[in-house]
């Protein structure tokens, strides 16, 4: 494939379409791809972890029109204080309804900047430039944005589609291996829920063994899968929840492990959550144990964890699952597999089976 490639995310019953420009080096063409001339003002909100990328971008964009604000990235940035700071930055720069905000960074930064843009003047144009693998295949696409509040993740947020999304795999050159691995879990998830051949490909070797050109193709395919899920169900009323595969237990592992000395990344927790969900899929009579074995072997071959890094109390994990905002009336709902490459959402699973799944992934 010749890059940049463009995938268009088109919502049903709307004339809105968000192009996703993907490819190595695509960042240098942002001004032309996004036709930045048409905006009254352009500002950049950037993640300090991606500072070199932001400086390069700021130089290419007409400086008389652009301003940049760089804040420390990571989960901590999704705060009400930063939201206020961004709104202040927008008013200081006299942004109006025809202005554009470009958010460059990890998923946390693009969630924050996207929410600030979605709420300023009831919503102005936004372009995320995700600079972690997780953000490129997941957080940057789909229009969900938000901040954490009162200790609850993503409690305040919005769904608003960006006017475009720019994904340049070359921005990942300095990304720590552990962050690369975290994003790769979502890629493996895309194969498991939507495309058996893709699952075989992305689990044929370790996540760290892919070259940049190969990674560009992988990111491209993952974006197609995420786009299809969003187009079919933009407000997550049903089928989009297939993307939650591995996340019911994954989110619980993520939050519980953060209270221990071995916190997991989001992707590591999701990988372990996927192992549990494959096991549950067998117990619910949806896939065979041969299929389960292929899934778990693939997850391991991709270099992802299949067991918890330390012992976590099952009761604590179950409590975290029922507190999750995706659970309905305290009952956790699972996305399960009906095949390698096909998922079913909203499955209620008996507590005994959930407990068995937890003991399966417990550190021995
Ligand atoms: N909106 C959605 O649909 C959606 C989906 C999935 C996840 N998310 C959110 O995404 C966030 C996680 O995103 P993440 O995994 O990208 O983590 P992150 O945003 O926390 O970033 C991880 C670290 O990488 C640094 N970083 C960013 N770009 C870099 C680069 N190019 N090189 C080196 N370091 C870089 C950041 O400064 C940060 O320290 C969570 O807040 C999650 O809720 C949102
Ligand atoms: Zn995820």
mmCIF file of C-alpha atoms and ligand atoms in Angstrom:
data_model
loop_
_atom_site.group_PDB
_atom_site.id
_atom_site.type_symbol
_atom_site.label_atom_id
_atom_site.label_comp_id
_atom_site.label_asym_id
_atom_site.label_seq_id
_atom_site.Cartn_x
_atom_site.Cartn_y
_atom_site.Cartn_z
ATOM 1 C CA UNK A 1 0.000 0.000 0.000
ATOM 2 C CA UNK A 2 1.091 3.544 -0.694
ATOM 3 C CA UNK A 3 0.744 5.888 2.253
ATOM 4 C CA UNK A 4 -0.869 8.089 3.417
ATOM 5 C CA UNK A 5 -4.035 6.090 3.019
ATOM 6 C CA UNK A 6 -7.364 7.653 3.869
ATOM 7 C CA UNK A 7 -10.215 5.828 5.551
ATOM 8 C CA UNK A 8 -13.448 7.766 5.858
ATOM 9 C CA UNK A 9 -15.598 7.393 8.934
ATOM 10 C CA UNK A 10 -19.165 8.177 7.869
ATOM 11 C CA UNK A 11 -21.993 8.183 10.345
ATOM 12 C CA UNK A 12 -25.413 6.934 9.298
ATOM 13 C CA UNK A 13 -28.170 9.539 8.972
ATOM 14 C CA UNK A 14 -25.656 12.364 9.007
ATOM 15 C CA UNK A 15 -23.661 14.221 6.399
ATOM 16 C CA UNK A 16 -20.698 14.166 8.728
ATOM 17 C CA UNK A 17 -17.615 12.287 7.591
ATOM 18 C CA UNK A 18 -14.253 12.177 9.335
ATOM 19 C CA UNK A 19 -11.266 11.277 7.186
ATOM 20 C CA UNK A 20 -8.512 9.333 8.914
ATOM 21 C CA UNK A 21 -5.136 9.980 7.285
ATOM 22 C CA UNK A 22 -2.784 7.112 8.028
ATOM 23 C CA UNK A 23 0.808 6.575 7.048
ATOM 24 C CA UNK A 24 4.460 7.027 7.796
ATOM 25 C CA UNK A 25 5.400 10.676 7.554
ATOM 26 C CA UNK A 26 1.770 11.812 7.224
ATOM 27 C CA UNK A 27 2.318 14.435 9.918
ATOM 28 C CA UNK A 28 4.361 16.583 7.542
ATOM 29 C CA UNK A 29 1.319 16.832 5.238
ATOM 30 C CA UNK A 30 -1.241 17.776 7.879
ATOM 31 C CA UNK A 31 -1.653 21.353 6.639
ATOM 32 C CA UNK A 32 -2.639 20.165 3.142
ATOM 33 C CA UNK A 33 -4.577 17.061 4.182
ATOM 34 C CA UNK A 34 -6.708 18.995 6.659
ATOM 35 C CA UNK A 35 -6.817 22.195 4.581
ATOM 36 C CA UNK A 36 -5.840 24.253 7.613
ATOM 37 C CA UNK A 37 -6.227 27.489 5.626
ATOM 38 C CA UNK A 38 -9.986 27.297 6.002
ATOM 39 C CA UNK A 39 -9.945 27.784 9.780
ATOM 40 C CA UNK A 40 -10.020 31.217 11.390
ATOM 41 C CA UNK A 41 -7.391 30.093 13.917
ATOM 42 C CA UNK A 42 -5.519 26.896 14.656
ATOM 43 C CA UNK A 43 -4.132 25.978 18.069
ATOM 44 C CA UNK A 44 -2.178 22.940 19.164
ATOM 45 C CA UNK A 45 -2.669 21.280 22.525
ATOM 46 C CA UNK A 46 0.221 18.907 23.001
ATOM 47 C CA UNK A 47 1.440 16.145 25.298
ATOM 48 C CA UNK A 48 4.894 16.854 26.802
ATOM 49 C CA UNK A 49 5.770 13.214 26.002
ATOM 50 C CA UNK A 50 5.468 14.053 22.303
ATOM 51 C CA UNK A 51 7.205 17.420 22.414
ATOM 52 C CA UNK A 52 9.595 16.813 19.494
ATOM 53 C CA UNK A 53 6.674 15.884 17.236
ATOM 54 C CA UNK A 54 4.732 18.948 18.311
ATOM 55 C CA UNK A 55 7.620 21.314 17.619
ATOM 56 C CA UNK A 56 8.030 19.831 14.136
ATOM 57 C CA UNK A 57 4.313 20.231 13.485
ATOM 58 C CA UNK A 58 4.138 23.775 14.855
ATOM 59 C CA UNK A 59 6.944 24.794 12.509
ATOM 60 C CA UNK A 60 5.053 23.524 9.490
ATOM 61 C CA UNK A 61 1.807 25.230 10.378
ATOM 62 C CA UNK A 62 1.442 28.909 9.620
ATOM 63 C CA UNK A 63 2.799 30.305 12.885
ATOM 64 C CA UNK A 64 0.915 33.591 12.720
ATOM 65 C CA UNK A 65 -2.269 31.576 13.114
ATOM 66 C CA UNK A 66 -1.132 28.901 15.461
ATOM 67 C CA UNK A 67 -0.423 28.791 19.123
ATOM 68 C CA UNK A 68 0.584 25.812 21.162
ATOM 69 C CA UNK A 69 0.055 24.735 24.736
ATOM 70 C CA UNK A 70 2.077 21.799 26.019
ATOM 71 C CA UNK A 71 1.020 19.995 29.162
ATOM 72 C CA UNK A 72 2.324 16.840 30.847
ATOM 73 C CA UNK A 73 0.534 13.840 29.294
ATOM 74 C CA UNK A 74 -0.635 10.626 30.895
ATOM 75 C CA UNK A 75 -3.789 9.818 32.833
ATOM 76 C CA UNK A 76 -3.215 12.660 35.298
ATOM 77 C CA UNK A 77 -3.868 15.229 32.545
ATOM 78 C CA UNK A 78 -7.575 14.313 32.290
ATOM 79 C CA UNK A 79 -8.510 16.739 35.071
ATOM 80 C CA UNK A 80 -11.024 19.532 35.523
ATOM 81 C CA UNK A 81 -8.096 21.888 36.211
ATOM 82 C CA UNK A 82 -6.551 21.148 32.821
ATOM 83 C CA UNK A 83 -9.942 21.468 31.157
ATOM 84 C CA UNK A 84 -10.285 24.964 32.616
ATOM 85 C CA UNK A 85 -6.761 25.760 31.493
ATOM 86 C CA UNK A 86 -7.586 24.692 27.935
ATOM 87 C CA UNK A 87 -10.796 26.744 27.826
ATOM 88 C CA UNK A 88 -8.750 29.712 29.087
ATOM 89 C CA UNK A 89 -6.146 29.088 26.376
ATOM 90 C CA UNK A 90 -8.935 29.048 23.765
ATOM 91 C CA UNK A 91 -10.425 32.349 24.973
ATOM 92 C CA UNK A 92 -6.949 33.942 25.259
ATOM 93 C CA UNK A 93 -6.431 33.029 21.619
ATOM 94 C CA UNK A 94 -9.918 34.318 20.763
ATOM 95 C CA UNK A 95 -10.965 31.053 19.154
ATOM 96 C CA UNK A 96 -14.363 31.298 17.479
ATOM 97 C CA UNK A 97 -16.763 28.806 15.939
ATOM 98 C CA UNK A 98 -14.574 28.535 12.833
ATOM 99 C CA UNK A 99 -11.389 27.703 14.749
ATOM 100 C CA UNK A 100 -9.606 24.386 15.017
ATOM 101 C CA UNK A 101 -7.938 22.591 17.913
ATOM 102 C CA UNK A 102 -5.262 20.006 17.115
ATOM 103 C CA UNK A 103 -4.565 17.603 19.990
ATOM 104 C CA UNK A 104 -1.215 15.804 19.781
ATOM 105 C CA UNK A 105 -0.413 13.074 22.270
ATOM 106 C CA UNK A 106 -1.450 9.879 23.960
ATOM 107 C CA UNK A 107 -5.070 8.879 24.474
ATOM 108 C CA UNK A 108 -5.270 10.832 27.722
ATOM 109 C CA UNK A 109 -4.273 14.083 26.016
ATOM 110 C CA UNK A 110 -6.559 13.540 23.007
ATOM 111 C CA UNK A 111 -9.451 12.708 25.376
ATOM 112 C CA UNK A 112 -8.859 15.959 27.279
ATOM 113 C CA UNK A 113 -8.291 18.196 24.246
ATOM 114 C CA UNK A 114 -11.219 16.609 22.388
ATOM 115 C CA UNK A 115 -13.538 17.277 25.301
ATOM 116 C CA UNK A 116 -12.347 20.876 25.652
ATOM 117 C CA UNK A 117 -13.040 21.403 21.923
ATOM 118 C CA UNK A 118 -16.391 19.568 22.055
ATOM 119 C CA UNK A 119 -17.643 21.849 24.817
ATOM 120 C CA UNK A 120 -16.120 25.214 23.856
ATOM 121 C CA UNK A 121 -18.837 27.305 22.109
ATOM 122 C CA UNK A 122 -20.933 24.107 22.027
ATOM 123 C CA UNK A 123 -18.277 22.415 19.976
ATOM 124 C CA UNK A 124 -15.547 23.558 17.600
ATOM 125 C CA UNK A 125 -13.467 21.597 15.091
ATOM 126 C CA UNK A 126 -10.978 19.122 16.499
ATOM 127 C CA UNK A 127 -8.254 16.961 14.945
ATOM 128 C CA UNK A 128 -6.518 14.393 17.138
ATOM 129 C CA UNK A 129 -2.972 13.399 16.236
ATOM 130 C CA UNK A 130 -2.568 10.319 18.416
ATOM 131 C CA UNK A 131 1.079 9.635 19.242
ATOM 132 C CA UNK A 132 0.906 6.333 21.125
ATOM 133 C CA UNK A 133 -0.030 3.025 19.513
ATOM 134 C CA UNK A 134 -3.044 2.680 21.789
ATOM 135 C CA UNK A 135 -4.322 6.091 20.820
ATOM 136 C CA UNK A 136 -3.712 5.402 17.100
ATOM 137 C CA UNK A 137 -5.768 2.221 16.989
ATOM 138 C CA UNK A 138 -8.292 3.055 19.670
ATOM 139 C CA UNK A 139 -8.577 6.304 21.655
ATOM 140 C CA UNK A 140 -8.083 8.642 18.695
ATOM 141 C CA UNK A 141 -10.940 7.142 16.675
ATOM 142 C CA UNK A 142 -14.634 7.245 17.460
ATOM 143 C CA UNK A 143 -15.195 10.708 18.878
ATOM 144 C CA UNK A 144 -15.339 9.770 22.551
ATOM 145 C CA UNK A 145 -13.660 12.315 24.787
ATOM 146 C CA UNK A 146 -13.653 13.155 28.446
ATOM 147 C CA UNK A 147 -11.969 13.719 31.767
ATOM 148 C CA UNK A 148 -11.848 11.903 35.099
ATOM 149 C CA UNK A 149 -13.834 13.352 37.971
ATOM 150 C CA UNK A 150 -14.224 12.539 41.670
ATOM 151 C CA UNK A 151 -11.826 9.647 41.236
ATOM 152 C CA UNK A 152 -13.997 8.079 38.506
ATOM 153 C CA UNK A 153 -12.437 7.524 35.102
ATOM 154 C CA UNK A 154 -14.110 9.198 32.121
ATOM 155 C CA UNK A 155 -17.074 10.292 34.244
ATOM 156 C CA UNK A 156 -17.527 13.576 32.374
ATOM 157 C CA UNK A 157 -17.355 13.381 28.614
ATOM 158 C CA UNK A 158 -18.880 13.764 25.209
ATOM 159 C CA UNK A 159 -19.161 12.002 21.871
ATOM 160 C CA UNK A 160 -18.342 14.349 19.003
ATOM 161 C CA UNK A 161 -16.665 13.256 15.781
ATOM 162 C CA UNK A 162 -13.448 15.101 14.922
ATOM 163 C CA UNK A 163 -13.129 16.779 11.515
ATOM 164 C CA UNK A 164 -10.171 14.519 10.745
ATOM 165 C CA UNK A 165 -7.689 12.208 12.437
ATOM 166 C CA UNK A 166 -4.017 12.049 11.565
ATOM 167 C CA UNK A 167 -2.088 8.875 12.337
ATOM 168 C CA UNK A 168 1.638 8.773 11.624
ATOM 169 C CA UNK A 169 3.388 5.614 12.836
ATOM 170 C CA UNK A 170 6.722 7.407 12.702
ATOM 171 C CA UNK A 171 5.586 9.374 15.743
ATOM 172 C CA UNK A 172 5.982 6.109 17.697
ATOM 173 C CA UNK A 173 9.766 5.966 17.258
ATOM 174 C CA UNK A 174 10.475 7.122 20.815
ATOM 175 C CA UNK A 175 7.560 5.310 22.436
ATOM 176 C CA UNK A 176 8.666 3.021 25.306
ATOM 177 C CA UNK A 177 8.277 -0.711 24.541
ATOM 178 C CA UNK A 178 5.749 -1.146 27.302
ATOM 179 C CA UNK A 179 3.447 1.458 25.729
ATOM 180 C CA UNK A 180 3.857 -0.248 22.352
ATOM 181 C CA UNK A 181 2.855 -3.536 23.955
ATOM 182 C CA UNK A 182 -0.161 -1.904 25.594
ATOM 183 C CA UNK A 183 -1.463 -0.695 22.229
ATOM 184 C CA UNK A 184 -0.779 -4.040 20.633
ATOM 185 C CA UNK A 185 -3.291 -5.714 22.940
ATOM 186 C CA UNK A 186 -6.053 -3.665 21.276
ATOM 187 C CA UNK A 187 -4.754 -4.781 17.868
ATOM 188 C CA UNK A 188 -4.949 -8.446 18.881
ATOM 189 C CA UNK A 189 -8.438 -7.710 20.231
ATOM 190 C CA UNK A 190 -9.479 -6.359 16.819
ATOM 191 C CA UNK A 191 -8.470 -9.657 15.244
ATOM 192 C CA UNK A 192 -10.306 -11.708 17.839
ATOM 193 C CA UNK A 193 -13.601 -9.828 17.522
ATOM 194 C CA UNK A 194 -13.644 -9.098 13.800
ATOM 195 C CA UNK A 195 -11.105 -10.801 11.555
ATOM 196 C CA UNK A 196 -9.635 -14.277 12.006
ATOM 197 C CA UNK A 197 -6.954 -13.863 9.323
ATOM 198 C CA UNK A 198 -5.847 -10.591 10.889
ATOM 199 C CA UNK A 199 -5.652 -12.302 14.282
ATOM 200 C CA UNK A 200 -3.382 -14.975 12.782
ATOM 201 C CA UNK A 201 -1.165 -12.326 11.208
ATOM 202 C CA UNK A 202 -0.773 -10.055 14.225
ATOM 203 C CA UNK A 203 -0.093 -12.971 16.560
ATOM 204 C CA UNK A 204 2.423 -14.647 14.244
ATOM 205 C CA UNK A 205 5.301 -12.969 16.102
ATOM 206 C CA UNK A 206 6.041 -10.696 19.055
ATOM 207 C CA UNK A 207 4.680 -7.144 18.976
ATOM 208 C CA UNK A 208 8.238 -5.757 19.055
ATOM 209 C CA UNK A 209 9.295 -7.611 15.900
ATOM 210 C CA UNK A 210 7.275 -5.588 13.392
ATOM 211 C CA UNK A 211 9.028 -3.051 11.175
ATOM 212 C CA UNK A 212 7.546 0.418 10.733
ATOM 213 C CA UNK A 213 6.055 -0.308 7.284
ATOM 214 C CA UNK A 214 4.409 -3.474 8.579
ATOM 215 C CA UNK A 215 3.171 -1.609 11.619
ATOM 216 C CA UNK A 216 1.626 1.037 9.338
ATOM 217 C CA UNK A 217 -0.375 -1.698 7.605
ATOM 218 C CA UNK A 218 -1.410 -3.180 10.937
ATOM 219 C CA UNK A 219 -2.550 0.203 12.261
ATOM 220 C CA UNK A 220 -4.454 0.725 9.020
ATOM 221 C CA UNK A 221 -6.370 -2.553 9.357
ATOM 222 C CA UNK A 222 -7.099 -1.924 13.043
ATOM 223 C CA UNK A 223 -8.458 1.517 12.187
ATOM 224 C CA UNK A 224 -10.753 -0.058 9.587
ATOM 225 C CA UNK A 225 -12.108 -2.431 12.224
ATOM 226 C CA UNK A 226 -12.618 0.327 14.787
ATOM 227 C CA UNK A 227 -14.234 2.586 12.155
ATOM 228 C CA UNK A 228 -16.688 -0.141 11.132
ATOM 229 C CA UNK A 229 -17.664 -0.674 14.772
ATOM 230 C CA UNK A 230 -18.196 3.066 15.318
ATOM 231 C CA UNK A 231 -20.154 3.544 12.083
ATOM 232 C CA UNK A 232 -22.513 0.715 12.930
ATOM 233 C CA UNK A 233 -23.184 2.031 16.411
ATOM 234 C CA UNK A 234 -21.798 5.554 17.038
ATOM 235 C CA UNK A 235 -23.433 5.961 20.457
ATOM 236 C CA UNK A 236 -22.493 2.508 21.744
ATOM 237 C CA UNK A 237 -26.020 1.206 22.092
ATOM 238 C CA UNK A 238 -25.087 -2.320 21.078
ATOM 239 C CA UNK A 239 -22.613 -3.724 18.567
ATOM 240 C CA UNK A 240 -19.839 -1.195 19.330
ATOM 241 C CA UNK A 241 -19.540 -2.913 22.682
ATOM 242 C CA UNK A 242 -17.710 -5.707 20.838
ATOM 243 C CA UNK A 243 -14.707 -3.393 21.299
ATOM 244 C CA UNK A 244 -15.054 -3.984 25.038
ATOM 245 C CA UNK A 245 -13.842 -7.555 24.580
ATOM 246 C CA UNK A 246 -11.385 -8.290 27.386
ATOM 247 C CA UNK A 247 -12.280 -5.046 29.130
ATOM 248 C CA UNK A 248 -14.833 -6.263 31.714
ATOM 249 C CA UNK A 249 -12.173 -8.018 33.744
ATOM 250 C CA UNK A 250 -9.423 -5.891 32.149
ATOM 251 C CA UNK A 251 -10.667 -2.634 33.688
ATOM 252 C CA UNK A 252 -10.989 -4.331 37.086
ATOM 253 C CA UNK A 253 -7.423 -5.694 36.837
ATOM 254 C CA UNK A 254 -6.155 -2.278 35.786
ATOM 255 C CA UNK A 255 -7.713 -0.460 38.736
ATOM 256 C CA UNK A 256 -6.970 -3.155 41.357
ATOM 257 C CA UNK A 257 -3.373 -3.652 40.204
ATOM 258 C CA UNK A 258 -2.731 0.069 40.632
ATOM 259 C CA UNK A 259 -3.030 -0.476 44.374
ATOM 260 C CA UNK A 260 -0.210 -3.064 44.264
ATOM 261 C CA UNK A 261 3.506 -2.935 43.540
ATOM 262 C CA UNK A 262 2.960 -4.399 40.041
ATOM 263 C CA UNK A 263 0.518 -2.090 38.252
ATOM 264 C CA UNK A 264 -0.423 -3.237 34.759
ATOM 265 C CA UNK A 265 -0.821 -1.045 31.702
ATOM 266 C CA UNK A 266 -4.261 -0.872 30.121
ATOM 267 C CA UNK A 267 -3.239 -3.247 27.326
ATOM 268 C CA UNK A 268 -1.656 -5.790 29.659
ATOM 269 C CA UNK A 269 -4.854 -5.844 31.721
ATOM 270 C CA UNK A 270 -6.933 -6.214 28.553
ATOM 271 C CA UNK A 271 -4.765 -9.109 27.338
ATOM 272 C CA UNK A 272 -5.369 -10.969 30.614
ATOM 273 C CA UNK A 273 -9.049 -9.991 30.428
ATOM 274 C CA UNK A 274 -9.210 -11.471 26.917
ATOM 275 C CA UNK A 275 -7.795 -14.775 28.177
ATOM 276 C CA UNK A 276 -10.540 -14.835 30.811
ATOM 277 C CA UNK A 277 -13.214 -13.913 28.257
ATOM 278 C CA UNK A 278 -12.079 -16.715 25.910
ATOM 279 C CA UNK A 279 -12.394 -19.183 28.778
ATOM 280 C CA UNK A 280 -15.874 -17.864 29.608
ATOM 281 C CA UNK A 281 -16.844 -18.132 25.935
ATOM 282 C CA UNK A 282 -16.082 -21.861 26.138
ATOM 283 C CA UNK A 283 -17.998 -22.284 29.389
ATOM 284 C CA UNK A 284 -20.986 -20.502 27.855
ATOM 285 C CA UNK A 285 -20.916 -22.954 24.945
ATOM 286 C CA UNK A 286 -19.962 -20.328 22.348
ATOM 287 C CA UNK A 287 -16.534 -21.565 21.201
ATOM 288 C CA UNK A 288 -14.626 -24.825 21.578
ATOM 289 C CA UNK A 289 -11.665 -25.361 23.864
ATOM 290 C CA UNK A 290 -9.549 -25.889 20.731
ATOM 291 C CA UNK A 291 -10.444 -22.357 19.622
ATOM 292 C CA UNK A 292 -9.734 -21.045 23.115
ATOM 293 C CA UNK A 293 -6.277 -22.638 23.011
ATOM 294 C CA UNK A 294 -5.535 -20.974 19.641
ATOM 295 C CA UNK A 295 -6.592 -17.598 21.068
ATOM 296 C CA UNK A 296 -4.491 -17.858 24.217
ATOM 297 C CA UNK A 297 -1.445 -19.177 22.340
ATOM 298 C CA UNK A 298 -1.768 -16.266 19.908
ATOM 299 C CA UNK A 299 -2.008 -13.712 22.718
ATOM 300 C CA UNK A 300 1.144 -15.176 24.292
ATOM 301 C CA UNK A 301 3.009 -15.375 20.956
ATOM 302 C CA UNK A 302 2.301 -11.679 20.372
ATOM 303 C CA UNK A 303 4.262 -11.025 23.567
ATOM 304 C CA UNK A 304 1.256 -10.164 25.719
ATOM 305 C CA UNK A 305 0.676 -11.432 29.265
ATOM 306 C CA UNK A 306 -1.873 -14.173 29.926
ATOM 307 C CA UNK A 307 -1.589 -14.249 33.751
ATOM 308 C CA UNK A 308 -1.872 -11.577 36.426
ATOM 309 C CA UNK A 309 1.466 -10.116 37.520
ATOM 310 C CA UNK A 310 0.572 -10.688 41.181
ATOM 311 C CA UNK A 311 -2.210 -12.177 43.253
ATOM 312 C CA UNK A 312 -5.383 -10.093 43.293
ATOM 313 C CA UNK A 313 -8.321 -10.964 45.535
ATOM 314 C CA UNK A 314 -11.221 -12.297 43.416
ATOM 315 C CA UNK A 315 -13.716 -10.424 45.594
ATOM 316 C CA UNK A 316 -11.900 -7.163 44.920
ATOM 317 C CA UNK A 317 -11.941 -7.796 41.172
ATOM 318 C CA UNK A 318 -15.644 -8.680 41.219
ATOM 319 C CA UNK A 319 -16.409 -5.522 43.175
ATOM 320 C CA UNK A 320 -14.464 -3.425 40.668
ATOM 321 C CA UNK A 321 -16.442 -5.040 37.830
ATOM 322 C CA UNK A 322 -19.801 -4.205 39.370
ATOM 323 C CA UNK A 323 -18.688 -0.621 40.003
ATOM 324 C CA UNK A 324 -17.664 -0.239 36.354
ATOM 325 C CA UNK A 325 -19.904 2.260 34.628
ATOM 326 C CA UNK A 326 -20.524 -0.255 31.847
ATOM 327 C CA UNK A 327 -22.245 -2.649 34.233
ATOM 328 C CA UNK A 328 -26.033 -2.339 34.372
ATOM 329 C CA UNK A 329 -27.721 -2.496 37.821
ATOM 330 C CA UNK A 330 -24.611 -4.069 39.284
ATOM 331 C CA UNK A 331 -24.509 -6.989 36.828
ATOM 332 C CA UNK A 332 -21.353 -7.166 34.744
ATOM 333 C CA UNK A 333 -21.955 -7.818 31.066
ATOM 334 C CA UNK A 334 -19.479 -9.548 28.875
ATOM 335 C CA UNK A 335 -18.489 -9.384 25.270
ATOM 336 C CA UNK A 336 -17.688 -12.965 24.299
ATOM 337 C CA UNK A 337 -16.460 -14.772 21.210
ATOM 338 C CA UNK A 338 -18.658 -16.952 19.022
ATOM 339 C CA UNK A 339 -15.670 -17.706 16.773
ATOM 340 C CA UNK A 340 -12.134 -16.430 16.343
ATOM 341 C CA UNK A 341 -13.068 -13.225 14.535
ATOM 342 C CA UNK A 342 -16.677 -12.870 15.745
ATOM 343 C CA UNK A 343 -18.110 -11.464 18.978
ATOM 344 C CA UNK A 344 -21.417 -11.215 20.780
ATOM 345 C CA UNK A 345 -22.164 -8.426 23.281
ATOM 346 C CA UNK A 346 -24.121 -8.017 26.533
ATOM 347 C CA UNK A 347 -23.782 -11.563 27.822
ATOM 348 C CA UNK A 348 -24.720 -12.125 31.447
ATOM 349 C CA UNK A 349 -22.337 -14.649 32.921
ATOM 350 C CA UNK A 350 -23.044 -16.633 36.117
ATOM 351 C CA UNK A 351 -20.805 -15.595 39.023
ATOM 352 C CA UNK A 352 -19.322 -19.084 39.398
ATOM 353 C CA UNK A 353 -18.001 -19.000 35.843
ATOM 354 C CA UNK A 354 -16.523 -15.526 36.402
ATOM 355 C CA UNK A 355 -14.751 -16.827 39.516
ATOM 356 C CA UNK A 356 -13.341 -19.781 37.593
ATOM 357 C CA UNK A 357 -12.085 -17.385 34.922
ATOM 358 C CA UNK A 358 -10.367 -15.271 37.584
ATOM 359 C CA UNK A 359 -8.621 -18.284 39.096
ATOM 360 C CA UNK A 360 -7.484 -19.291 35.586
ATOM 361 C CA UNK A 361 -5.572 -16.019 35.179
ATOM 362 C CA UNK A 362 -4.306 -15.794 38.776
ATOM 363 C CA UNK A 363 -0.534 -15.741 39.176
ATOM 364 C CA UNK A 364 0.532 -19.191 40.329
HETATM 365 N N1 LIG B 1 -11.700 7.995 23.715
HETATM 366 C C1 LIG B 1 -11.638 6.685 23.588
HETATM 367 O O1 LIG B 1 -12.409 6.072 22.839
HETATM 368 C C2 LIG B 1 -10.586 5.942 24.325
HETATM 369 C C3 LIG B 1 -10.333 4.607 24.016
HETATM 370 C C4 LIG B 1 -9.303 3.954 24.684
HETATM 371 C C5 LIG B 1 -8.561 4.622 25.646
HETATM 372 N N2 LIG B 1 -8.843 5.929 25.920
HETATM 373 C C6 LIG B 1 -8.067 6.666 26.924
HETATM 374 O O2 LIG B 1 -6.715 6.739 26.484
HETATM 375 C C7 LIG B 1 -5.870 6.886 27.627
HETATM 376 C C8 LIG B 1 -4.674 5.980 27.479
HETATM 377 O O3 LIG B 1 -3.976 6.372 26.327
HETATM 378 P P1 LIG B 1 -2.442 5.953 26.077
HETATM 379 O O4 LIG B 1 -2.300 4.514 26.225
HETATM 380 O O5 LIG B 1 -2.075 6.614 24.814
HETATM 381 O O6 LIG B 1 -1.682 6.554 27.318
HETATM 382 P P2 LIG B 1 -1.333 8.052 27.754
HETATM 383 O O7 LIG B 1 -2.104 9.059 27.015
HETATM 384 O O8 LIG B 1 -1.448 8.046 29.230
HETATM 385 O O9 LIG B 1 0.192 8.202 27.320
HETATM 386 C C9 LIG B 1 1.173 7.358 27.880
HETATM 387 C C10 LIG B 1 2.503 8.096 28.006
HETATM 388 O O10 LIG B 1 3.084 8.246 26.714
HETATM 389 C C11 LIG B 1 3.575 9.570 26.570
HETATM 390 N N3 LIG B 1 3.654 9.793 25.127
HETATM 391 C C12 LIG B 1 2.699 10.216 24.279
HETATM 392 N N4 LIG B 1 3.155 10.199 23.020
HETATM 393 C C13 LIG B 1 4.430 9.760 23.073
HETATM 394 C C14 LIG B 1 5.439 9.522 22.082
HETATM 395 N N5 LIG B 1 5.182 9.685 20.788
HETATM 396 N N6 LIG B 1 6.642 9.071 22.482
HETATM 397 C C15 LIG B 1 6.890 8.850 23.794
HETATM 398 N N7 LIG B 1 5.974 9.042 24.772
HETATM 399 C C16 LIG B 1 4.763 9.497 24.405
HETATM 400 C C17 LIG B 1 2.626 10.397 27.358
HETATM 401 O O11 LIG B 1 3.178 11.632 27.748
HETATM 402 C C18 LIG B 1 2.343 9.512 28.554
HETATM 403 O O12 LIG B 1 3.335 9.697 29.522
HETATM 404 C C19 LIG B 1 -6.733 6.592 28.830
HETATM 405 O O13 LIG B 1 -7.017 7.786 29.503
HETATM 406 C C20 LIG B 1 -8.008 6.000 28.241
HETATM 407 O O14 LIG B 1 -9.147 6.298 29.021
HETATM 408 C C21 LIG B 1 -9.835 6.597 25.284
HETATM 409 ZN ZN1 LIG B 2 -8.940 -0.623 25.659
#
